[in-house]
Coordinates of C-alpha atoms in Angstrom, one line a residue:
Chain A
M543 CA 21.2 11.5 -11.1
N544 CA 21.8 14.4 -9.2
R545 CA 22.7 12.8 -6.1
T546 CA 26.6 13.0 -5.8
A547 CA 28.4 16.0 -5.4
P548 CA 29.9 17.4 -8.4
S549 CA 33.1 15.8 -9.4
S550 CA 33.8 18.6 -11.9
A551 CA 37.0 19.4 -10.2
T552 CA 38.4 16.4 -11.3
L553 CA 37.3 16.9 -14.7
D554 CA 39.4 18.8 -17.3
Y555 CA 36.5 19.9 -19.7
R556 CA 39.1 21.5 -22.6
S557 CA 41.3 18.6 -22.4
D558 CA 41.5 16.7 -26.0
T559 CA 40.4 13.3 -24.6
Y560 CA 37.4 15.0 -22.9
R561 CA 36.5 17.0 -26.1
D562 CA 37.0 14.0 -28.0
A563 CA 34.8 11.7 -26.2
Y564 CA 32.2 14.7 -26.1
S565 CA 32.4 15.2 -29.6
R566 CA 30.3 11.8 -30.0
I567 CA 28.3 12.0 -26.8
N568 CA 27.1 15.5 -27.8
A569 CA 26.5 14.4 -31.6
I570 CA 24.3 11.5 -30.0
V571 CA 22.4 14.2 -28.0
L572 CA 21.6 16.2 -31.0
E573 CA 20.7 13.3 -33.2
G574 CA 18.3 12.2 -30.6
E575 CA 16.6 15.6 -30.1
R576 CA 16.6 16.0 -33.8
E577 CA 14.9 12.8 -34.3
A578 CA 12.4 13.3 -31.5
H579 CA 11.6 16.6 -33.0
A580 CA 10.8 14.8 -36.7
N581 CA 9.0 12.0 -34.7
Y582 CA 6.7 14.3 -32.7
L583 CA 5.8 15.9 -36.1
A584 CA 5.5 12.3 -37.7
L585 CA 2.8 11.7 -34.4
A586 CA 0.9 14.6 -35.2
E587 CA 0.4 13.7 -38.7
M588 CA -1.3 10.2 -37.2
L589 CA -2.9 11.8 -34.4
P590 CA -4.6 14.8 -35.6
D591 CA -6.6 14.9 -32.6
H592 CA -3.4 15.7 -30.6
A593 CA -1.5 17.7 -33.4
E594 CA -1.3 20.7 -31.5
A595 CA 0.1 19.2 -28.4
L596 CA 2.6 16.9 -30.7
K597 CA 3.8 19.9 -32.4
K598 CA 4.4 21.6 -29.0
L599 CA 6.4 18.9 -28.2
A600 CA 8.1 18.8 -31.5
A601 CA 9.1 22.6 -31.0
M602 CA 10.4 21.7 -27.6
E603 CA 13.0 19.0 -28.7
N604 CA 14.0 21.9 -31.5
R605 CA 14.7 24.1 -28.5
H606 CA 16.8 21.1 -26.4
F607 CA 18.5 20.5 -30.1
K608 CA 19.8 24.5 -29.9
G609 CA 20.2 24.2 -26.4
F610 CA 23.1 21.3 -26.9
Q611 CA 24.4 22.9 -29.7
S612 CA 25.2 25.5 -28.0
C613 CA 27.1 23.4 -25.4
A614 CA 29.4 22.0 -27.9
R615 CA 30.2 25.3 -29.2
N616 CA 30.8 26.7 -25.6
L617 CA 34.0 23.8 -25.3
E618 CA 34.7 24.3 -29.0
V619 CA 33.6 20.8 -30.0
T620 CA 32.6 19.7 -33.4
P621 CA 29.9 17.1 -33.2
D622 CA 30.6 13.8 -34.9
D623 CA 27.3 13.8 -36.9
P624 CA 28.2 10.8 -39.0
F625 CA 28.9 8.9 -35.8
A626 CA 25.4 9.5 -34.3
R627 CA 23.4 9.1 -37.4
A628 CA 24.5 5.5 -37.6
Y629 CA 24.4 5.2 -33.9
F630 CA 20.7 5.7 -34.2
E631 CA 20.3 3.9 -37.7
Q632 CA 18.4 0.9 -36.2
L633 CA 16.1 2.5 -33.4
D634 CA 15.1 5.4 -36.3
G635 CA 14.6 2.6 -38.8
N636 CA 12.0 0.7 -36.6
F637 CA 10.2 4.3 -35.8
Q638 CA 10.3 4.7 -39.9
Q639 CA 8.9 1.6 -40.4
A640 CA 6.2 1.9 -37.6
A641 CA 5.2 5.3 -38.9
A642 CA 5.0 3.9 -42.4
E643 CA 2.6 1.2 -41.2
G644 CA 0.4 3.6 -39.0
D645 CA 1.5 1.8 -35.9
I646 CA 1.3 4.5 -33.4
T647 CA 1.9 2.3 -30.7
T648 CA 5.1 1.2 -31.7
C649 CA 6.0 5.0 -32.6
M650 CA 4.7 6.0 -29.2
V651 CA 6.9 3.3 -27.4
I652 CA 9.8 4.4 -29.3
Q653 CA 9.4 7.8 -29.0
A654 CA 7.6 8.8 -25.8
L655 CA 8.7 6.0 -23.6
I656 CA 12.4 4.5 -24.6
I657 CA 14.0 7.5 -26.3
E658 CA 12.5 10.0 -23.4
C659 CA 13.4 7.7 -20.6
F660 CA 16.4 7.1 -21.8
A661 CA 17.0 10.7 -22.3
I662 CA 15.7 11.5 -18.6
A663 CA 18.0 8.7 -17.2
A664 CA 21.2 9.8 -19.2
Y665 CA 20.8 13.9 -18.7
N666 CA 20.4 12.8 -15.0
V667 CA 23.7 11.4 -14.6
Y668 CA 25.3 14.0 -16.9
I669 CA 23.8 17.0 -14.5
P670 CA 26.4 16.9 -11.8
V671 CA 29.5 16.2 -13.8
A672 CA 28.5 18.8 -16.8
D673 CA 30.5 21.6 -16.9
A674 CA 28.7 24.6 -15.5
F675 CA 27.1 25.9 -19.1
A676 CA 26.1 22.6 -20.5
R677 CA 24.4 21.8 -16.7
K678 CA 22.2 24.8 -16.9
V679 CA 21.2 23.8 -20.3
T680 CA 20.6 20.3 -19.3
E681 CA 18.6 20.9 -16.0
G682 CA 16.4 22.8 -18.1
V683 CA 16.0 20.2 -20.8
V684 CA 15.0 17.7 -17.9
K685 CA 12.2 19.3 -16.7
D686 CA 10.7 19.4 -20.3
E687 CA 11.3 15.8 -21.2
Y688 CA 9.2 14.4 -18.0
T689 CA 6.2 16.4 -19.9
H690 CA 7.0 14.3 -23.3
L691 CA 7.1 11.2 -20.9
N692 CA 4.1 12.3 -19.6
F693 CA 2.2 12.7 -23.0
G694 CA 3.2 9.4 -24.1
Q695 CA 2.3 7.6 -21.1
Q696 CA -1.3 9.1 -21.0
W697 CA -1.8 8.2 -24.6
L698 CA -0.9 4.4 -24.2
K699 CA -2.6 4.4 -20.9
E700 CA -5.7 5.5 -22.2
H701 CA -5.6 2.8 -24.7
F702 CA -4.2 0.1 -23.0
V703 CA -6.7 -2.6 -23.7
T704 CA -6.1 -2.6 -27.3
V705 CA -2.2 -1.2 -27.7
R706 CA -1.0 -3.8 -24.8
E707 CA 0.4 -6.6 -26.8
G708 CA 2.0 -3.9 -29.3
I709 CA 3.4 -2.3 -26.4
E710 CA 5.1 -6.1 -25.4
R711 CA 6.0 -6.3 -29.0
A712 CA 7.8 -2.8 -29.4
N713 CA 9.5 -3.5 -26.2
A714 CA 11.2 -6.7 -27.1
Q715 CA 12.1 -5.5 -30.4
N716 CA 13.4 -2.1 -29.3
L717 CA 14.8 -2.5 -25.6
P718 CA 17.8 -4.9 -26.3
L719 CA 18.8 -2.2 -29.0
V720 CA 18.9 0.6 -26.1
W721 CA 21.1 -1.6 -24.2
R722 CA 23.5 -2.2 -27.0
M723 CA 23.5 1.5 -28.0
L724 CA 24.5 2.4 -24.3
N725 CA 27.4 -0.1 -24.1
A726 CA 28.6 1.1 -27.7
V727 CA 29.1 4.4 -26.0
E728 CA 30.6 3.2 -22.7
A729 CA 34.4 4.2 -23.0
D730 CA 32.8 7.6 -24.0
T731 CA 30.4 8.0 -21.3
E732 CA 33.2 6.9 -18.8
V733 CA 35.8 9.9 -19.9
L734 CA 32.8 12.0 -19.1
Q735 CA 32.3 10.3 -15.9
M736 CA 28.7 9.3 -16.4
D737 CA 28.1 6.1 -14.5
K738 CA 26.7 3.6 -17.0
E739 CA 25.0 1.6 -14.4
A740 CA 23.6 4.4 -12.9
I741 CA 22.2 5.5 -16.2
V742 CA 20.6 2.1 -16.5
E743 CA 19.2 1.9 -13.1
D744 CA 17.6 5.3 -14.0
F745 CA 16.3 4.1 -17.1
M746 CA 14.9 1.0 -15.6
I747 CA 13.0 3.2 -12.8
A748 CA 11.6 5.7 -15.2
Y749 CA 10.4 3.5 -17.8
G750 CA 9.2 1.1 -15.2
E751 CA 7.1 3.5 -13.4
A752 CA 5.6 4.4 -16.9
L753 CA 4.7 1.0 -17.8
G754 CA 3.7 0.5 -14.3
D755 CA 1.5 3.8 -14.9
I756 CA 0.3 2.7 -18.1
G757 CA -1.1 -0.5 -16.8
F758 CA 1.1 -3.1 -16.5
S759 CA 1.5 -5.6 -13.3
M760 CA 4.7 -5.0 -11.3
R761 CA 5.8 -8.6 -12.6
E762 CA 5.1 -7.7 -16.1
V763 CA 7.4 -4.3 -15.6
M764 CA 10.2 -6.2 -14.4
K765 CA 10.2 -8.4 -17.3
M766 CA 9.7 -5.9 -20.1
S767 CA 12.0 -3.3 -18.5
A768 CA 15.0 -5.7 -18.2
R769 CA 14.7 -7.5 -21.6
G770 CA 17.3 -8.0 -23.1
L771 CA 19.7 -6.0 -20.7
A772 CA 21.8 -9.0 -19.5
S773 CA 22.5 -10.2 -22.6
A774 CA 23.4 -7.4 -24.5
P775 CA 26.8 -7.1 -26.1
R776 CA 29.6 -5.3 -25.0
Q777 CA 32.2 -3.5 -27.0
Chain B
M718 CA 1.3 3.8 5.7
F719 CA 4.9 2.7 7.1
G720 CA 7.2 1.4 5.0
L721 CA 10.4 -1.2 5.3
I722 CA 13.3 -1.0 2.7
G723 CA 15.2 -4.2 2.9
H724 CA 17.8 -6.0 1.4
L725 CA 18.9 -9.9 1.1
T726 CA 22.0 -11.4 2.7
N727 CA 23.8 -11.9 -0.1
L728 CA 23.5 -12.8 -3.8
S729 CA 22.8 -16.2 -4.0
H730 CA 20.2 -15.7 -1.6
A731 CA 18.7 -12.6 -3.8
Q732 CA 18.9 -15.1 -6.7
R733 CA 17.0 -17.8 -4.9
V734 CA 14.4 -15.3 -3.5
A735 CA 13.5 -14.1 -6.7
R736 CA 13.4 -17.4 -8.0
D737 CA 10.9 -18.3 -5.6
L738 CA 9.0 -15.1 -6.3
G739 CA 8.9 -16.0 -9.9
Y740 CA 11.1 -12.9 -11.1
D741 CA 13.2 -15.2 -13.4
E742 CA 15.0 -12.2 -15.2
Y743 CA 16.8 -11.5 -11.6
A744 CA 17.0 -14.8 -10.6
S745 CA 19.7 -16.1 -13.3
H746 CA 21.6 -13.0 -13.2
D747 CA 25.1 -11.9 -11.4
L748 CA 25.9 -9.0 -9.6
E749 CA 26.6 -6.7 -12.3
F750 CA 22.6 -7.0 -13.2
W751 CA 21.5 -6.5 -9.6
C752 CA 23.8 -3.4 -9.7
M753 CA 21.6 -1.7 -12.1
A754 CA 18.2 -3.4 -11.0
P755 CA 15.7 -0.7 -9.5
P756 CA 14.1 -0.9 -6.3
Q757 CA 10.9 -2.9 -5.9
A758 CA 7.7 -2.3 -3.7
V759 CA 7.5 -6.4 -3.2
D760 CA 4.9 -6.6 -0.7
E761 CA 2.0 -5.2 1.3
I762 CA 1.7 -5.4 5.1
T763 CA -0.9 -5.4 7.6
I764 CA -0.5 -5.4 11.0
T765 CA -2.5 -5.1 14.3
S766 CA -1.4 -3.9 17.6
V767 CA -2.5 -5.7 21.1
T768 CA -4.7 -2.4 21.1
G769 CA -6.7 -3.4 18.1
Q770 CA -5.1 -0.7 15.7
V771 CA -4.4 -1.8 12.2
I772 CA -1.9 0.0 10.3
H773 CA -0.4 -0.9 6.5
G774 CA 2.7 -0.9 5.0
Q775 CA 4.8 -1.7 2.4
Y776 CA 8.1 -3.6 1.8
V777 CA 10.5 -2.2 -0.8
E778 CA 13.6 -4.4 -1.8
S779 CA 16.4 -2.1 -2.7
C780 CA 18.1 -4.6 -4.7
F781 CA 21.3 -3.5 -2.5
L782 CA 23.7 -6.8 -1.8
P783 CA 26.3 -6.8 0.7
E784 CA 28.7 -7.9 -2.2
M785 CA 28.4 -4.2 -3.5
L786 CA 30.3 -2.8 -0.2
A787 CA 32.7 -5.9 -0.1
Q788 CA 33.9 -4.9 -3.4
G789 CA 34.3 -1.4 -2.8
R790 CA 31.0 0.0 -4.9
F791 CA 30.0 2.5 -2.4
K792 CA 28.6 4.5 -5.5
T793 CA 26.3 1.8 -5.9
A794 CA 25.5 0.8 -2.7
M795 CA 24.2 4.4 -1.9
R796 CA 22.5 4.9 -5.1
K797 CA 20.6 1.6 -4.4
I798 CA 19.1 2.8 -1.1
L799 CA 18.7 6.3 -2.6
N800 CA 16.6 5.1 -5.1
A801 CA 14.8 2.8 -2.8
M802 CA 14.1 5.8 -0.6
A803 CA 12.7 8.0 -3.5
L804 CA 10.5 5.4 -4.2
V805 CA 8.9 4.9 -1.0
Q806 CA 8.5 8.9 -1.0
K807 CA 6.9 9.0 -4.4
R808 CA 4.1 6.2 -3.2
G809 CA 3.6 8.6 -0.4
I810 CA 4.6 6.9 2.8
D811 CA 4.7 8.4 5.5
I812 CA 7.5 6.8 7.8
T813 CA 10.2 3.9 6.5
A814 CA 12.7 2.3 8.3
L815 CA 16.1 1.5 6.5
G816 CA 17.0 -2.1 7.3
G817 CA 20.3 -3.6 7.7
F818 CA 23.0 -2.1 5.7
S819 CA 20.5 0.7 4.6
S820 CA 21.3 2.5 7.8
I821 CA 24.6 1.8 8.3
I822 CA 25.6 3.4 5.2
F823 CA 24.2 6.3 6.2
E824 CA 25.6 6.5 9.4
N825 CA 29.0 6.4 7.1
F826 CA 28.3 8.9 4.7
S827 CA 27.0 12.1 4.4
L828 CA 23.7 12.0 3.3
D829 CA 22.8 16.4 3.4
K830 CA 24.4 16.5 -0.1
L831 CA 22.6 13.6 -1.6
L832 CA 19.2 14.7 -0.8
N833 CA 18.1 15.1 -4.7
V834 CA 17.3 12.0 -6.6
R835 CA 16.2 13.0 -10.2
D836 CA 13.1 15.1 -9.8
I837 CA 12.8 14.2 -6.2
T838 CA 14.0 16.0 -3.2
L839 CA 14.2 13.2 0.1
D840 CA 12.4 14.4 3.1
I841 CA 14.9 12.7 5.5
Q842 CA 11.8 13.2 8.3
R843 CA 10.2 10.4 6.5
F844 CA 13.1 8.1 7.3
T845 CA 14.2 6.6 10.4
T846 CA 17.0 3.9 10.8
G847 CA 15.0 2.1 13.4
N848 CA 18.4 2.0 15.5
T849 CA 16.7 3.4 18.9
H850 CA 14.4 0.4 19.0
T851 CA 17.0 -2.3 18.0
A852 CA 19.6 -0.8 20.6
Y853 CA 16.4 -1.0 23.5
I854 CA 15.6 -4.6 22.0
L855 CA 19.1 -5.7 22.4
C856 CA 19.4 -4.3 26.1
Q857 CA 16.0 -6.1 27.1
Q858 CA 17.7 -9.0 25.7
V859 CA 20.4 -8.4 28.0
E860 CA 18.4 -7.7 30.8
Q861 CA 15.5 -10.3 30.2
G862 CA 18.2 -13.1 28.5
A863 CA 20.5 -13.1 31.8
V864 CA 17.1 -14.1 34.2
R865 CA 16.2 -16.9 31.7
Y866 CA 19.7 -18.0 31.3
G867 CA 20.7 -17.5 35.2
I868 CA 23.1 -14.7 35.3
D869 CA 23.3 -12.3 37.9
L870 CA 23.2 -8.7 36.1
A871 CA 24.6 -7.4 39.5
K872 CA 28.0 -9.3 39.3
A873 CA 27.8 -9.7 35.3
T874 CA 30.6 -8.5 33.1
V875 CA 29.1 -7.5 29.6
A876 CA 31.3 -7.1 26.5
V877 CA 29.9 -4.9 23.8
V878 CA 31.5 -5.8 20.8
G879 CA 31.0 -2.9 18.3
A880 CA 30.5 -0.4 21.1
T881 CA 31.3 2.9 19.3
G882 CA 28.7 2.4 16.4
D883 CA 25.2 4.1 16.5
I884 CA 23.3 0.9 18.1
G885 CA 26.5 -0.1 20.4
S886 CA 26.8 3.2 21.9
A887 CA 23.4 3.2 22.8
V888 CA 23.5 -0.2 24.2
C889 CA 26.4 1.1 26.1
R890 CA 24.5 4.2 27.4
W891 CA 21.6 1.8 28.5
L892 CA 24.1 -0.6 30.6
T893 CA 25.5 2.0 32.5
D894 CA 22.6 4.1 33.3
R895 CA 19.7 1.4 33.5
A896 CA 20.9 -2.2 33.9
G897 CA 23.2 -2.6 37.0
I898 CA 25.7 -4.3 35.5
H899 CA 29.0 -5.0 37.4
E900 CA 31.2 -4.5 34.5
L901 CA 31.3 -2.9 31.2
L902 CA 33.8 -3.7 28.8
L903 CA 34.2 -1.6 25.5
V904 CA 35.2 -3.3 22.1
A905 CA 35.8 -1.7 18.6
R906 CA 38.4 -0.8 16.3
D907 CA 38.5 3.0 16.6
A908 CA 40.7 3.8 19.7
E909 CA 39.9 7.6 19.3
R910 CA 36.0 6.7 19.3
L911 CA 36.6 4.3 22.1
D912 CA 38.2 7.0 24.1
R913 CA 35.4 9.5 23.7
L914 CA 32.8 7.0 24.5
Q915 CA 34.5 5.9 27.5
Q916 CA 34.8 9.7 28.5
E917 CA 31.2 10.1 27.7
L918 CA 30.0 6.9 30.1
G919 CA 32.1 7.7 32.6
T920 CA 33.0 4.0 32.9
G921 CA 33.7 0.9 30.8
R922 CA 36.8 -0.8 30.3
I923 CA 38.6 -0.9 26.5
L924 CA 39.8 -4.2 25.8
P925 CA 41.0 -5.9 22.2
V926 CA 38.1 -8.7 21.4
E927 CA 40.0 -11.7 22.1
E928 CA 40.9 -10.5 25.9
A929 CA 37.2 -9.2 26.3
L930 CA 35.5 -12.3 25.4
P931 CA 36.8 -14.8 28.2
K932 CA 36.2 -12.1 30.8
A933 CA 32.3 -11.6 29.9
D934 CA 28.8 -13.2 31.1
I935 CA 27.2 -11.5 28.5
V936 CA 28.2 -10.7 24.9
V937 CA 26.6 -8.0 23.2
W938 CA 27.8 -8.2 19.5
V939 CA 27.2 -5.6 17.4
A940 CA 30.1 -5.1 15.0
S941 CA 29.6 -5.1 11.2
M942 CA 30.6 -7.8 8.8
N943 CA 34.3 -6.7 8.1
Q944 CA 34.7 -7.1 12.1
G945 CA 33.4 -10.7 12.0
M946 CA 36.1 -13.3 13.4
A947 CA 36.2 -16.7 14.4
I948 CA 35.1 -17.0 18.2
D949 CA 36.7 -19.8 20.2
P950 CA 34.0 -21.2 22.1
A951 CA 36.4 -23.2 24.6
G952 CA 37.4 -19.4 25.6
L953 CA 34.0 -18.5 26.7
R954 CA 32.6 -18.5 30.3
T955 CA 30.0 -20.7 31.1
P956 CA 27.2 -19.8 31.3
C957 CA 27.6 -17.2 28.4
L958 CA 25.0 -15.3 27.0
L959 CA 25.8 -14.0 23.6
I960 CA 23.4 -11.8 21.9
D961 CA 24.2 -11.8 18.0
G962 CA 23.2 -8.4 16.8
G963 CA 25.7 -8.6 14.0
Y964 CA 25.3 -9.3 10.5
P965 CA 24.9 -12.0 9.1
K966 CA 23.6 -13.9 12.0
N967 CA 25.7 -16.8 12.2
M968 CA 27.2 -17.4 15.5
A969 CA 24.8 -20.4 16.1
G970 CA 26.1 -22.3 13.6
A971 CA 29.5 -21.7 14.8
L972 CA 29.4 -22.0 18.6
Q973 CA 27.7 -25.1 19.6
R974 CA 28.8 -25.8 23.2
P975 CA 26.7 -26.7 26.5
G976 CA 26.2 -23.2 28.5
I977 CA 26.4 -21.0 25.5
H978 CA 23.4 -19.4 25.0
I979 CA 22.9 -17.2 21.9
L980 CA 19.9 -15.2 20.9
D981 CA 19.1 -13.4 17.4
G982 CA 20.4 -9.9 18.7
G983 CA 17.8 -6.9 17.5
M984 CA 14.8 -9.3 16.8
V985 CA 11.3 -8.8 18.4
E986 CA 8.4 -11.4 18.4
H987 CA 4.7 -9.9 17.8
S988 CA 2.1 -11.1 19.9
L989 CA -0.5 -11.4 16.8
D990 CA 0.4 -12.7 13.4
I991 CA 1.4 -10.1 10.8
D992 CA 0.0 -10.5 7.3
W993 CA 2.8 -10.3 4.8
Q994 CA 4.6 -12.5 2.5
I995 CA 8.5 -11.5 2.5
M996 CA 9.4 -12.7 5.5
S997 CA 8.5 -16.2 4.7
F998 CA 11.4 -16.1 2.7
L999 CA 14.0 -15.1 5.4
N1000 CA 15.0 -18.0 7.6
V1001 CA 13.4 -16.9 10.9
P1002 CA 11.6 -19.7 12.9
N1003 CA 8.3 -17.8 13.0
P1004 CA 8.1 -15.5 9.9
A1005 CA 4.2 -14.4 10.9
R1006 CA 5.9 -12.8 14.1
Q1007 CA 9.6 -12.4 14.3
F1008 CA 11.4 -9.8 12.6
F1009 CA 13.8 -6.9 13.0
A1010 CA 13.5 -4.6 15.4
C1011 CA 14.6 -1.6 13.4
F1012 CA 11.5 -2.7 11.2
A1013 CA 9.4 -2.6 13.9
E1014 CA 10.6 1.1 14.8
S1015 CA 8.2 2.7 11.9
M1016 CA 5.2 0.6 12.8
L1017 CA 5.8 1.7 16.1
L1018 CA 5.7 5.3 14.8
E1019 CA 3.1 4.9 12.5
F1020 CA 1.0 3.1 15.0
E1021 CA 1.6 6.8 17.1
G1022 CA 1.5 8.9 14.2
L1023 CA 5.0 9.7 14.7
H1024 CA 6.1 10.6 11.2
F1025 CA 9.3 11.9 11.8
N1026 CA 13.1 10.7 11.6
F1027 CA 12.8 9.0 15.2
S1028 CA 16.4 7.6 14.8
W1029 CA 18.9 9.5 12.5
G1030 CA 22.6 10.1 12.2
R1031 CA 25.1 8.2 14.3
N1032 CA 25.6 8.4 18.3
H1033 CA 22.3 10.7 19.0
I1034 CA 20.5 7.8 20.6
T1035 CA 19.8 8.6 24.3
V1036 CA 18.3 6.8 26.9
E1037 CA 15.4 8.9 27.1
K1038 CA 14.8 8.0 23.2
M1039 CA 15.3 4.1 24.1
A1040 CA 12.7 4.1 26.9
Q1041 CA 10.3 5.9 24.8
I1042 CA 10.4 3.9 22.0
G1043 CA 10.4 0.7 24.4
S1044 CA 7.2 1.7 26.1
L1045 CA 5.7 2.1 22.9
S1046 CA 7.0 -1.4 21.8
K1047 CA 5.6 -2.9 24.7
K1048 CA 2.0 -1.1 24.5
H1049 CA 1.7 -2.6 20.9
G1050 CA 2.7 -6.1 21.8
F1051 CA 6.5 -6.3 20.7
W1052 CA 8.6 -8.4 22.6
P1053 CA 12.5 -9.1 22.5
L1054 CA 13.4 -12.6 21.3
L1055 CA 14.5 -14.9 24.0
E1056 CA 14.4 -18.2 22.6
P1057 CA 17.9 -19.5 21.6
S1058 CA 19.0 -19.1 18.1
Q1059 CA 18.5 -21.9 15.7
R1060 CA 19.7 -20.3 12.3
S1061 CA 22.5 -21.1 10.2
G1062 CA 22.8 -17.5 8.8
K1063 CA 20.7 -16.4 5.8
L1064 CA 18.9 -13.7 6.6
V1065 CA 18.5 -9.6 6.2
H1066 CA 19.2 -7.9 9.4
G1067 CA 17.1 -4.8 10.9

């Protein structure tokens, strides 16, 4: 959320503490972008009519991946890839299972709604506290992410009558995972001065807007976007 | 289209309203949850002027709660209001009033550096604090309340508690210029600001609150919650007109004594019923007609097509602007609330 004056003056990006936390956060970002790339390619297989657009999105995610790799190199950080893979394991497992079953709705909800909204929220909160190099990269990425969100949103909106229940099911299954994932890195996001509260609120705003546009009522949106939030276990 | 950004009195009030509205997810959770909850457009409003003109608006609940300020969570408080502002802007609302603490927050923080909210750049021209109308209505409550409760303004001493705030200083300007009162007592915490105000006004006696109150025939209380204090009713004059423009409005419950007349300060009554649901959750005697003058300011600006930030920043309110919004207020059928307060202290403030 680019709304507070950058507090980078108080952050030592080269400190061991910062770089240690960054090794996990950056790895998560990379893994997220890598999976997004793969997920959009999987969706392209499932939706041949949209294959071209989805492949473009996948290519965009690949560029993001490379951009964030350069952010790690800039701070001389080695991303903790095993940590990131374990971090995404359950969410990715749910996507893979849905893809294997041809469940496009669940795939769209996981990738194009939940992951994209979460990425947008986290990137927006990160930008004001990022180092100058990463800030520039992330600002460029955020602009792209909105287009990804739009694609999934549009598809789900067009098929709302038939996918409505599927969205609700996918939401109930996967949103609580996201809260748990966020709680799991709370200590690291604090080191990066990323406000967890702001990430959650930004996520709920972006996700709520998307659900509202897709066709859910305000009451349903409030219920769905808060699903599992209060009961998510803390680390 | 006009907008109102509001908030509720405290966590338990917010939980009760959420329950009444059927939002169980919000009703059962604690402050931590409300700190993360996004703003919601919860009501649509239709209001008719006495001129016959009809306008429409939306009420946005910011999910801000005063406990956030009390606990020093300023970033959270600010984020709530900025997100609510981004929401109304995204919905294409032309002019929006910031109710209660929403505007107080911006009197105390620099907004200029905070205008970018995600992919939205806030256009502050679309927002008004509503403070000019609130100040005007408070002054009308002084003038008309004095007549109603048998106080001769020409002989009256008026104490303004919270005199250096945006609303308080505007009230002082009006009372000095237009009301013809005998003496003005200035009460506030910041001595430097008090001196500046006194110089600007060219009049007014600076006194601590405990000395000012026993001398006052009329008290205009516009201090914020932190400055709240127990008022000893035995030490007040008889009659005494107390205009409770503070937050929350809780004087009526605490100061029951014959000869003390308490008005809900900064509140208006509309001549016609307003079509809205949200006000029924707030503790006002006649929710179809009575509400906060700051909210009414955005309606007045919408009626007149004046889509700009009529009230903004701190201490910019002139007597001329108060007179201007006052004439629009009368034109469209708003009146200052003059009935004695019956509340026990549970509402949003405007």
